[in-house]
Amino acid sequence: MDIKVFKDKLFEKALKNGFSDCEIYYYSGKSIKISVLKGEIEKFDNATSGGLSFRGFYNGKIGYSYTEQISENIIDSLIQYAKENAEIINDEEKEEIYIGDKNYTPVKTFYDNLEDVEVDTLIEKALNIEKAALNYDNRIISCNYCIVGKSSNQIYISNTKGLELNKKDNYVMAFAGALAKENDSIKSGMEIIAGFDINNIDPNYIGETASKKALSCLGATSLPSKKYNIIFENECFTDLLSCFLTNFCAESIQKGFSLLKGKLNKKIASDNITILDEPLMENGYSSSSFDSEGVACYNKTIVENGVLKTYLYNLKTAKKDGVKSTGNGFKSGYKGKIGISPTNFYIKNGNKPLDNLFENVKDGVYITEMSGLHAGVNNISGDFSVLASGYLIENGKKSKAVEQITIAGNFYNMMLNIKDIANDLKFALNGIGSPSIFVGELSVSGE
């Protein structure tokens, strides 16, 4: 059944049954994922998913209901479940069904060329990635992960206040993991690429990069325990930054779960740190013209030259603080509650190549991988202590691999003392990004 026809019938019946303002949030998605092993297709996934949430005001309270079935015979049940939900809900902070904004800045999130990519092309890419990884060096004993896939999604929001918004997005991705062995040492390396053009999925680059990373870790040793100058690789600092994203969200501020409370227009980071949230970014992984509440998205500066300029808001938290929503009211799926999420949230590039950071540091440690982030990070206090690996920096150059070390520090103190930033900004698939960063000294526990 056409979603707009379904919506019209649902709204008409809901209003007749005592609802006032009503809204639907519809999601549909499909994905194809090819996994190969030893020159053959190991797994082929062709999945579809989707559903619809209905919410509306009934006797002054808002009720919710959900369905995966988009057909006329489900409408009565949706309305009844939402009624029952409204009668038992007890939320002092009243939700809002948004009337919409006058203007929504268009941003391209859907690429027709990706829809035309055949399964055979994905298979060929995957097989060639594995071949490139295995052929790179005779110490590569396996390409234990080799996946290529594409995904597309649609979101449709409409309500009885006249709001009607539609978004389609798609992307393609490839992932490779290689194992290298030398004597008794076995190490892994991984590379992931995502984008909006199948031609950017270069099998040789992906496979060879995964193998290079694995090979570079062979013979890794630990380090004596002491303080070292630390440079975080871009992907690695992105992972750390992701652990503290909720501290920038108004809900955490209002509940007292963030030490950024009361820090607006105050210095929270080094002068060379600027953090942006850009939903309108071209070719961004998390780009969107509107959030899950129908609020228009816009690019914003979160931290400017070390000074905190704004928190991230949805409608509920914005109303509580007497400000406008920043268009960051997102939910994770059609059944999810509205929360607060960043979009393309990143630390602005520096102006130096990574090699220049090595030269300036002279001696230290380049951290390229961390594990145990969820267990080893306190995102309220900012303290972290996590297992890590990477490379020594000696005489201004990256040298031998190191492993079995633990790095410890405090995120807030570290941000205030950042020394230098490279110009190698890289985004993770969740839209969070960072360049490589020289953070100064941190405690390292090793041998």
CSV table of C-alpha atoms in Angstrom, one decimal:
chain,number,residue,atom,x,y,z
A,1,MET,CA,0.0,0.0,0.0
A,2,ASP,CA,1.3,3.5,-0.9
A,3,ILE,CA,2.6,5.1,2.3
A,4,LYS,CA,0.8,8.4,1.6
A,5,VAL,CA,-2.5,6.7,1.0
A,6,PHE,CA,-2.0,4.8,4.2
A,7,LYS,CA,-1.2,7.9,6.1
A,8,ASP,CA,-4.3,9.8,4.9
A,9,LYS,CA,-6.5,6.9,6.0
A,10,LEU,CA,-4.8,6.6,9.4
A,11,PHE,CA,-5.0,10.3,10.2
A,12,GLU,CA,-8.6,10.5,9.1
A,13,LYS,CA,-9.6,7.6,11.4
A,14,ALA,CA,-7.4,8.7,14.3
A,15,LEU,CA,-9.0,12.2,14.4
A,16,LYS,CA,-12.5,10.6,14.4
A,17,ASN,CA,-11.4,8.5,17.3
A,18,GLY,CA,-10.5,11.4,19.6
A,19,PHE,CA,-6.9,12.2,18.6
A,20,SER,CA,-5.8,15.7,18.0
A,21,ASP,CA,-2.4,16.2,16.5
A,22,CYS,CA,-1.0,13.0,14.9
A,23,GLU,CA,2.3,12.0,13.1
A,24,ILE,CA,3.8,9.1,11.3
A,25,TYR,CA,7.5,8.2,11.0
A,26,TYR,CA,8.1,5.6,8.2
A,27,TYR,CA,11.4,3.9,7.5
A,28,SER,CA,12.3,1.3,4.9
A,29,GLY,CA,15.7,-0.1,4.0
A,30,LYS,CA,17.4,-2.7,1.9
A,31,SER,CA,20.9,-4.0,1.8
A,32,ILE,CA,23.1,-6.4,-0.1
A,33,LYS,CA,26.2,-7.8,1.5
A,34,ILE,CA,28.7,-10.2,-0.1
A,35,SER,CA,31.3,-12.0,1.9
A,36,VAL,CA,34.0,-14.1,0.2
A,37,LEU,CA,36.6,-16.5,1.5
A,38,LYS,CA,39.3,-18.5,-0.3
A,39,GLY,CA,38.1,-17.3,-3.7
A,40,GLU,CA,34.4,-18.2,-3.2
A,41,ILE,CA,31.3,-16.6,-2.0
A,42,GLU,CA,31.0,-17.4,1.7
A,43,LYS,CA,27.8,-15.5,2.4
A,44,PHE,CA,25.2,-13.6,0.5
A,45,ASP,CA,22.8,-11.3,2.4
A,46,ASN,CA,19.9,-9.6,0.7
A,47,ALA,CA,17.8,-8.0,3.4
A,48,THR,CA,14.9,-5.6,3.7
A,49,SER,CA,13.6,-4.0,6.8
A,50,GLY,CA,11.2,-1.3,7.8
A,51,GLY,CA,8.1,-0.2,9.6
A,52,LEU,CA,6.1,2.8,10.9
A,53,SER,CA,5.5,4.5,14.2
A,54,PHE,CA,2.3,6.4,14.9
A,55,ARG,CA,2.0,8.9,17.6
A,56,GLY,CA,-0.7,11.3,18.5
A,57,PHE,CA,-2.3,13.3,21.4
A,58,TYR,CA,-5.2,11.7,23.1
A,59,ASN,CA,-6.9,13.4,26.1
A,60,GLY,CA,-3.8,15.7,26.3
A,61,LYS,CA,-1.3,12.8,26.4
A,62,ILE,CA,0.8,11.4,23.7
A,63,GLY,CA,0.6,7.7,22.7
A,64,TYR,CA,2.7,5.6,20.5
A,65,SER,CA,2.1,2.5,18.4
A,66,TYR,CA,4.2,0.6,15.8
A,67,THR,CA,3.7,-1.7,12.8
A,68,GLU,CA,5.8,-3.4,10.1
A,69,GLN,CA,2.7,-4.0,8.1
A,70,ILE,CA,1.5,-1.1,5.9
A,71,SER,CA,-2.0,-2.1,5.0
A,72,GLU,CA,-5.5,-0.8,5.8
A,73,ASN,CA,-6.5,-3.6,8.1
A,74,ILE,CA,-3.8,-2.6,10.6
A,75,ILE,CA,-5.1,1.0,11.1
A,76,ASP,CA,-7.7,0.1,13.9
A,77,SER,CA,-5.0,-1.7,15.9
A,78,LEU,CA,-2.5,1.2,15.5
A,79,ILE,CA,-5.1,3.6,16.8
A,80,GLN,CA,-6.2,1.4,19.7
A,81,TYR,CA,-2.6,0.7,20.9
A,82,ALA,CA,-1.8,4.4,20.8
A,83,LYS,CA,-4.9,5.1,22.9
A,84,GLU,CA,-3.9,2.6,25.5
A,85,ASN,CA,-0.3,3.9,25.5
A,86,ALA,CA,-1.5,7.4,26.0
A,87,GLU,CA,-3.6,6.5,29.0
A,88,ILE,CA,-0.8,4.9,30.9
A,89,ILE,CA,2.1,7.2,30.0
A,90,ASN,CA,3.3,9.7,32.6
A,91,ASP,CA,5.7,12.2,31.2
A,92,GLU,CA,5.9,15.6,32.8
A,93,GLU,CA,7.9,17.0,29.9
A,94,LYS,CA,5.2,17.1,27.2
A,95,GLU,CA,6.3,16.2,23.7
A,96,GLU,CA,5.6,18.2,20.6
A,97,ILE,CA,4.4,17.5,17.2
A,98,TYR,CA,6.3,20.0,15.1
A,99,ILE,CA,4.6,22.3,12.6
A,100,GLY,CA,7.7,22.4,10.4
A,101,ASP,CA,10.1,25.1,9.2
A,102,LYS,CA,9.7,27.5,6.3
A,103,ASN,CA,12.8,26.3,4.6
A,104,TYR,CA,14.8,23.1,4.4
A,105,THR,CA,18.2,23.3,2.8
A,106,PRO,CA,18.5,20.5,0.3
A,107,VAL,CA,21.5,18.1,0.6
A,108,LYS,CA,22.3,15.2,-1.7
A,109,THR,CA,22.1,11.9,0.1
A,110,PHE,CA,20.9,9.6,-2.7
A,111,TYR,CA,23.0,8.6,-5.7
A,112,ASP,CA,21.2,7.0,-8.7
A,113,ASN,CA,24.4,5.3,-9.9
A,114,LEU,CA,24.6,3.1,-6.8
A,115,GLU,CA,21.1,1.7,-7.5
A,116,ASP,CA,22.3,0.5,-10.8
A,117,VAL,CA,25.3,-1.4,-9.4
A,118,GLU,CA,24.8,-5.1,-10.1
A,119,VAL,CA,25.5,-7.9,-7.6
A,120,ASP,CA,28.1,-9.3,-10.0
A,121,THR,CA,30.0,-6.1,-9.6
A,122,LEU,CA,30.0,-6.4,-5.8
A,123,ILE,CA,31.2,-10.0,-6.0
A,124,GLU,CA,34.0,-9.1,-8.4
A,125,LYS,CA,35.1,-6.3,-6.1
A,126,ALA,CA,35.1,-8.6,-3.1
A,127,LEU,CA,37.1,-11.4,-4.9
A,128,ASN,CA,39.7,-8.8,-6.1
A,129,ILE,CA,40.1,-7.3,-2.6
A,130,GLU,CA,40.9,-10.8,-1.2
A,131,LYS,CA,43.3,-11.5,-4.1
A,132,ALA,CA,45.1,-8.2,-3.5
A,133,ALA,CA,45.5,-8.9,0.2
A,134,LEU,CA,46.8,-12.4,-0.2
A,135,ASN,CA,49.2,-11.5,-3.1
A,136,TYR,CA,50.7,-8.6,-1.3
A,137,ASP,CA,53.3,-10.6,0.8
A,138,ASN,CA,53.9,-14.3,1.4
A,139,ARG,CA,53.6,-13.6,5.2
A,140,ILE,CA,49.9,-12.9,4.7
A,141,ILE,CA,48.2,-16.2,5.6
A,142,SER,CA,44.6,-15.3,5.3
A,143,CYS,CA,42.1,-12.6,4.3
A,144,ASN,CA,39.7,-13.6,7.1
A,145,TYR,CA,37.2,-10.8,6.4
A,146,CYS,CA,36.3,-9.6,3.0
A,147,ILE,CA,32.9,-7.9,2.6
A,148,VAL,CA,31.4,-5.6,0.0
A,149,GLY,CA,27.9,-4.3,0.2
A,150,LYS,CA,25.5,-1.5,-0.6
A,151,SER,CA,22.6,-0.1,1.3
A,152,SER,CA,19.7,2.3,0.7
A,153,ASN,CA,17.1,3.8,3.1
A,154,GLN,CA,14.0,5.9,3.0
A,155,ILE,CA,12.5,8.1,5.8
A,156,TYR,CA,9.1,9.7,5.5
A,157,ILE,CA,7.6,12.0,8.2
A,158,SER,CA,4.1,13.5,8.0
A,159,ASN,CA,1.7,15.0,10.5
A,160,THR,CA,-1.6,16.7,10.8
A,161,LYS,CA,0.0,20.1,11.2
A,162,GLY,CA,1.0,20.0,7.5
A,163,LEU,CA,4.5,18.7,7.8
A,164,GLU,CA,5.6,16.3,5.1
A,165,LEU,CA,9.2,15.4,4.6
A,166,ASN,CA,11.0,12.6,2.6
A,167,LYS,CA,14.6,11.5,2.6
A,168,LYS,CA,16.4,8.8,0.6
A,169,ASP,CA,20.0,7.8,1.1
A,170,ASN,CA,22.4,5.1,0.0
A,171,TYR,CA,26.0,4.2,0.1
A,172,VAL,CA,28.5,1.4,-0.8
A,173,MET,CA,31.1,0.0,1.5
A,174,ALA,CA,34.0,-2.5,1.5
A,175,PHE,CA,35.8,-4.1,4.4
A,176,ALA,CA,38.9,-6.3,4.5
A,177,GLY,CA,40.8,-8.0,7.3
A,178,ALA,CA,44.2,-9.6,6.8
A,179,LEU,CA,46.3,-11.9,9.0
A,180,ALA,CA,50.1,-11.9,8.8
A,181,LYS,CA,52.4,-14.5,10.3
A,182,GLU,CA,56.1,-14.4,11.0
A,183,ASN,CA,57.7,-17.0,13.3
A,184,ASP,CA,55.3,-17.2,16.3
A,185,SER,CA,53.8,-13.8,15.7
A,186,ILE,CA,50.4,-13.5,14.1
A,187,LYS,CA,48.8,-10.0,13.6
A,188,SER,CA,45.8,-8.6,12.0
A,189,GLY,CA,45.1,-5.5,9.9
A,190,MET,CA,41.9,-4.0,8.7
A,191,GLU,CA,40.7,-1.4,6.2
A,192,ILE,CA,37.3,-0.1,5.5
A,193,ILE,CA,36.1,2.2,2.7
A,194,ALA,CA,32.6,3.7,2.3
A,195,GLY,CA,31.3,6.2,-0.2
A,196,PHE,CA,28.8,7.0,-2.9
A,197,ASP,CA,30.5,5.8,-6.0
A,198,ILE,CA,31.4,2.2,-6.7
A,199,ASN,CA,34.4,3.3,-8.7
A,200,ASN,CA,35.9,4.6,-5.4
A,201,ILE,CA,36.0,1.0,-4.1
A,202,ASP,CA,39.6,0.2,-5.2
A,203,PRO,CA,40.2,-3.5,-4.5
A,204,ASN,CA,44.0,-3.2,-4.7
A,205,TYR,CA,44.1,-0.3,-2.2
A,206,ILE,CA,41.8,-1.9,0.3
A,207,GLY,CA,43.4,-5.4,0.2
A,208,GLU,CA,47.0,-4.1,0.2
A,209,THR,CA,46.3,-1.6,3.0
A,210,ALA,CA,44.8,-4.3,5.2
A,211,SER,CA,47.9,-6.4,4.6
A,212,LYS,CA,50.3,-3.6,5.2
A,213,LYS,CA,48.7,-2.9,8.5
A,214,ALA,CA,49.0,-6.5,9.6
A,215,LEU,CA,52.6,-6.8,8.5
A,216,SER,CA,53.6,-3.6,10.2
A,217,CYS,CA,52.5,-5.0,13.6
A,218,LEU,CA,54.7,-8.1,13.4
A,219,GLY,CA,57.3,-8.3,16.1
A,220,ALA,CA,55.5,-5.7,18.3
A,221,THR,CA,56.8,-5.3,21.8
A,222,SER,CA,55.7,-3.6,25.0
A,223,LEU,CA,57.2,-0.4,26.5
A,224,PRO,CA,58.5,0.6,29.9
A,225,SER,CA,55.9,2.3,32.1
A,226,LYS,CA,56.2,6.1,32.1
A,227,LYS,CA,54.8,9.2,30.5
A,228,TYR,CA,55.2,9.5,26.7
A,229,ASN,CA,54.3,12.1,24.1
A,230,ILE,CA,51.2,10.7,22.4
A,231,ILE,CA,49.9,11.2,18.9
A,232,PHE,CA,46.5,9.6,18.2
A,233,GLU,CA,45.9,8.3,14.6
A,234,ASN,CA,42.8,10.0,13.1
A,235,GLU,CA,40.6,6.9,13.3
A,236,CYS,CA,41.8,6.2,16.9
A,237,PHE,CA,41.0,9.7,18.1
A,238,THR,CA,37.6,9.5,16.4
A,239,ASP,CA,36.9,6.4,18.5
A,240,LEU,CA,37.8,8.3,21.7
A,241,LEU,CA,35.8,11.3,20.7
A,242,SER,CA,32.8,9.2,20.1
A,243,CYS,CA,32.8,8.0,23.7
A,244,PHE,CA,32.2,11.6,24.9
A,245,LEU,CA,29.6,12.8,22.4
A,246,THR,CA,26.8,12.6,24.9
A,247,ASN,CA,28.5,15.3,26.9
A,248,PHE,CA,27.7,17.8,24.2
A,249,CYS,CA,24.0,16.9,24.3
A,250,ALA,CA,21.5,19.1,26.2
A,251,GLU,CA,19.8,16.1,27.8
A,252,SER,CA,23.0,15.1,29.5
A,253,ILE,CA,23.6,18.7,30.5
A,254,GLN,CA,20.1,19.1,32.0
A,255,LYS,CA,20.4,15.8,33.9
A,256,GLY,CA,23.8,16.8,35.3
A,257,PHE,CA,25.6,13.9,33.5
A,258,SER,CA,28.1,16.2,31.7
A,259,LEU,CA,30.9,18.3,33.1
A,260,LEU,CA,30.2,20.7,30.2
A,261,LYS,CA,27.3,22.0,32.2
A,262,GLY,CA,27.6,25.8,32.7
A,263,LYS,CA,30.6,26.0,30.2
A,264,LEU,CA,28.9,27.8,27.3
A,265,ASN,CA,31.1,30.5,26.0
A,266,LYS,CA,33.9,29.2,28.2
A,267,LYS,CA,37.2,27.6,27.2
A,268,ILE,CA,37.0,23.8,27.2
A,269,ALA,CA,39.8,22.9,24.7
A,270,SER,CA,43.0,24.2,23.3
A,271,ASP,CA,42.9,27.3,21.0
A,272,ASN,CA,43.6,25.1,17.9
A,273,ILE,CA,40.5,23.0,18.5
A,274,THR,CA,37.3,23.8,16.5
A,275,ILE,CA,34.5,21.2,16.4
A,276,LEU,CA,31.7,21.4,13.9
A,277,ASP,CA,28.4,19.6,13.4
A,278,GLU,CA,27.5,19.7,9.7
A,279,PRO,CA,24.3,17.9,8.6
A,280,LEU,CA,24.5,19.7,5.2
A,281,MET,CA,27.9,18.4,4.4
A,282,GLU,CA,28.3,17.2,0.8
A,283,ASN,CA,29.0,13.5,0.7
A,284,GLY,CA,28.7,13.2,4.5
A,285,TYR,CA,27.8,9.9,6.0
A,286,SER,CA,25.2,11.5,8.3
A,287,SER,CA,24.0,14.3,6.1
A,288,SER,CA,20.3,15.3,6.3
A,289,SER,CA,18.0,18.3,5.6
A,290,PHE,CA,15.9,17.5,8.7
A,291,ASP,CA,15.9,15.5,11.9
A,292,SER,CA,13.5,12.9,13.1
A,293,GLU,CA,11.2,15.5,14.5
A,294,GLY,CA,11.0,17.4,11.3
A,295,VAL,CA,13.2,20.3,12.4
A,296,ALA,CA,15.4,21.8,9.7
A,297,CYS,CA,19.0,20.9,10.1
A,298,TYR,CA,21.8,23.5,9.7
A,299,ASN,CA,25.6,23.6,10.0
A,300,LYS,CA,26.8,24.8,13.4
A,301,THR,CA,30.1,25.4,15.3
A,302,ILE,CA,30.1,23.5,18.6
A,303,VAL,CA,33.6,24.5,19.8
A,304,GLU,CA,35.4,27.5,18.2
A,305,ASN,CA,39.1,28.0,18.9
A,306,GLY,CA,38.6,26.0,22.2
A,307,VAL,CA,35.4,27.9,23.3
A,308,LEU,CA,32.1,26.0,23.7
A,309,LYS,CA,29.5,27.8,21.6
A,310,THR,CA,26.4,25.6,21.8
A,311,TYR,CA,25.0,22.3,23.0
A,312,LEU,CA,23.0,19.9,20.8
A,313,TYR,CA,19.2,20.1,21.2
A,314,ASN,CA,16.0,18.4,20.2
A,315,LEU,CA,12.6,20.0,20.7
A,316,LYS,CA,12.0,18.8,24.3
A,317,THR,CA,15.4,19.9,25.6
A,318,ALA,CA,15.3,23.2,23.7
A,319,LYS,CA,12.0,24.1,25.2
A,320,LYS,CA,13.4,23.4,28.7
A,321,ASP,CA,16.3,25.8,28.1
A,322,GLY,CA,14.2,28.4,26.3
A,323,VAL,CA,16.1,28.0,23.0
A,324,LYS,CA,15.5,26.7,19.5
A,325,SER,CA,16.3,23.1,18.6
A,326,THR,CA,19.6,22.7,16.8
A,327,GLY,CA,18.0,20.0,14.5
A,328,ASN,CA,19.6,17.1,16.4
A,329,GLY,CA,16.5,15.3,17.5
A,330,PHE,CA,17.1,11.9,16.0
A,331,LYS,CA,16.0,8.3,16.8
A,332,SER,CA,17.8,5.1,15.9
A,333,GLY,CA,14.8,3.4,14.2
A,334,TYR,CA,11.1,3.7,13.7
A,335,LYS,CA,10.5,2.2,17.1
A,336,GLY,CA,13.1,4.4,18.9
A,337,LYS,CA,12.4,7.3,21.1
A,338,ILE,CA,13.6,10.8,20.1
A,339,GLY,CA,17.0,11.4,21.5
A,340,ILE,CA,19.9,13.8,20.6
A,341,SER,CA,22.5,12.8,18.1
A,342,PRO,CA,25.2,14.6,16.2
A,343,THR,CA,25.3,14.4,12.4
A,344,ASN,CA,28.7,14.9,10.7
A,345,PHE,CA,30.5,15.9,13.9
A,346,TYR,CA,34.2,16.4,13.6
A,347,ILE,CA,37.3,18.2,14.7
A,348,LYS,CA,38.5,20.6,12.1
A,349,ASN,CA,41.7,19.8,10.1
A,350,GLY,CA,45.0,21.3,11.1
A,351,ASN,CA,47.4,22.5,8.4
A,352,LYS,CA,50.3,20.0,8.8
A,353,PRO,CA,51.0,16.6,7.3
A,354,LEU,CA,51.2,13.8,9.9
A,355,ASP,CA,54.9,13.4,9.3
A,356,ASN,CA,55.4,16.9,10.5
A,357,LEU,CA,53.8,16.0,13.8
A,358,PHE,CA,56.2,13.1,14.1
A,359,GLU,CA,59.1,15.5,13.5
A,360,ASN,CA,57.9,17.9,16.1
A,361,VAL,CA,57.3,15.3,18.7
A,362,LYS,CA,60.7,13.7,18.0
A,363,ASP,CA,60.2,10.8,20.5
A,364,GLY,CA,56.9,9.4,21.7
A,365,VAL,CA,54.2,6.9,20.8
A,366,TYR,CA,51.7,6.9,17.8
A,367,ILE,CA,48.5,5.2,19.0
A,368,THR,CA,46.7,3.4,16.2
A,369,GLU,CA,44.3,1.0,18.0
A,370,MET,CA,42.5,0.9,21.3
A,371,SER,CA,40.3,-1.8,22.9
A,372,GLY,CA,38.1,-1.9,25.9
A,373,LEU,CA,36.8,1.6,25.3
A,374,HIS,CA,33.4,1.0,26.8
A,375,ALA,CA,34.8,-0.6,29.9
A,376,GLY,CA,37.8,1.7,30.3
A,377,VAL,CA,36.1,5.1,29.7
A,378,ASN,CA,34.1,7.1,32.2
A,379,ASN,CA,32.2,9.5,30.0
A,380,ILE,CA,31.1,11.7,32.9
A,381,SER,CA,34.4,12.3,34.7
A,382,GLY,CA,36.4,12.1,31.5
A,383,ASP,CA,38.8,9.5,32.9
A,384,PHE,CA,40.0,6.8,30.6
A,385,SER,CA,42.4,3.8,30.8
A,386,VAL,CA,42.4,1.6,27.8
A,387,LEU,CA,44.5,-1.1,26.1
A,388,ALA,CA,46.4,0.2,23.1
A,389,SER,CA,48.9,-0.5,20.4
A,390,GLY,CA,50.7,1.5,17.8
A,391,TYR,CA,54.3,2.5,17.0
A,392,LEU,CA,57.2,4.2,18.6
A,393,ILE,CA,58.2,7.6,17.3
A,394,GLU,CA,62.0,7.8,17.4
A,395,ASN,CA,64.0,10.8,16.1
A,396,GLY,CA,61.0,12.3,14.5
A,397,LYS,CA,59.9,9.1,12.5
A,398,LYS,CA,57.5,6.3,13.0
A,399,SER,CA,59.5,3.2,13.9
A,400,LYS,CA,58.8,-0.3,15.5
A,401,ALA,CA,55.4,-1.6,16.5
A,402,VAL,CA,54.3,-1.6,20.2
A,403,GLU,CA,51.6,-3.5,21.9
A,404,GLN,CA,50.3,-4.6,25.3
A,405,ILE,CA,50.3,-1.1,26.7
A,406,THR,CA,47.7,0.8,28.6
A,407,ILE,CA,47.2,4.5,28.1
A,408,ALA,CA,45.5,6.6,30.7
A,409,GLY,CA,44.3,10.2,31.0
A,410,ASN,CA,41.4,12.6,31.3
A,411,PHE,CA,39.5,13.6,28.2
A,412,TYR,CA,38.8,17.2,29.4
A,413,ASN,CA,42.3,17.9,30.5
A,414,MET,CA,43.7,16.3,27.3
A,415,MET,CA,41.5,18.6,25.1
A,416,LEU,CA,42.8,21.7,27.0
A,417,ASN,CA,46.4,20.6,26.3
A,418,ILE,CA,46.3,19.5,22.7
A,419,LYS,CA,49.6,20.6,21.1
A,420,ASP,CA,49.1,20.1,17.3
A,421,ILE,CA,46.7,18.8,14.7
A,422,ALA,CA,47.4,17.1,11.4
A,423,ASN,CA,45.6,17.7,8.1
A,424,ASP,CA,44.4,14.1,7.6
A,425,LEU,CA,40.7,14.4,8.8
A,426,LYS,CA,38.9,11.0,8.4
A,427,PHE,CA,35.3,10.1,9.1
A,428,ALA,CA,33.9,6.9,10.6
A,429,LEU,CA,30.7,5.5,9.1
A,430,ASN,CA,28.7,7.0,12.0
A,431,GLY,CA,29.7,10.5,10.7
A,432,ILE,CA,32.2,11.3,13.5
A,433,GLY,CA,35.6,12.4,12.3
A,434,SER,CA,39.0,13.7,13.5
A,435,PRO,CA,42.5,14.3,12.1
A,436,SER,CA,45.5,12.8,13.8
A,437,ILE,CA,46.2,14.7,17.0
A,438,PHE,CA,49.3,15.3,19.2
A,439,VAL,CA,47.8,15.5,22.7
A,440,GLY,CA,51.0,16.0,24.7
A,441,GLU,CA,52.0,13.6,27.5
A,442,LEU,CA,49.9,10.7,28.8
A,443,SER,CA,50.7,7.9,31.2
A,444,VAL,CA,51.6,4.6,29.6
A,445,SER,CA,51.7,1.3,31.5
A,446,GLY,CA,53.6,-1.5,29.8
A,447,GLU,CA,56.4,-3.8,30.9
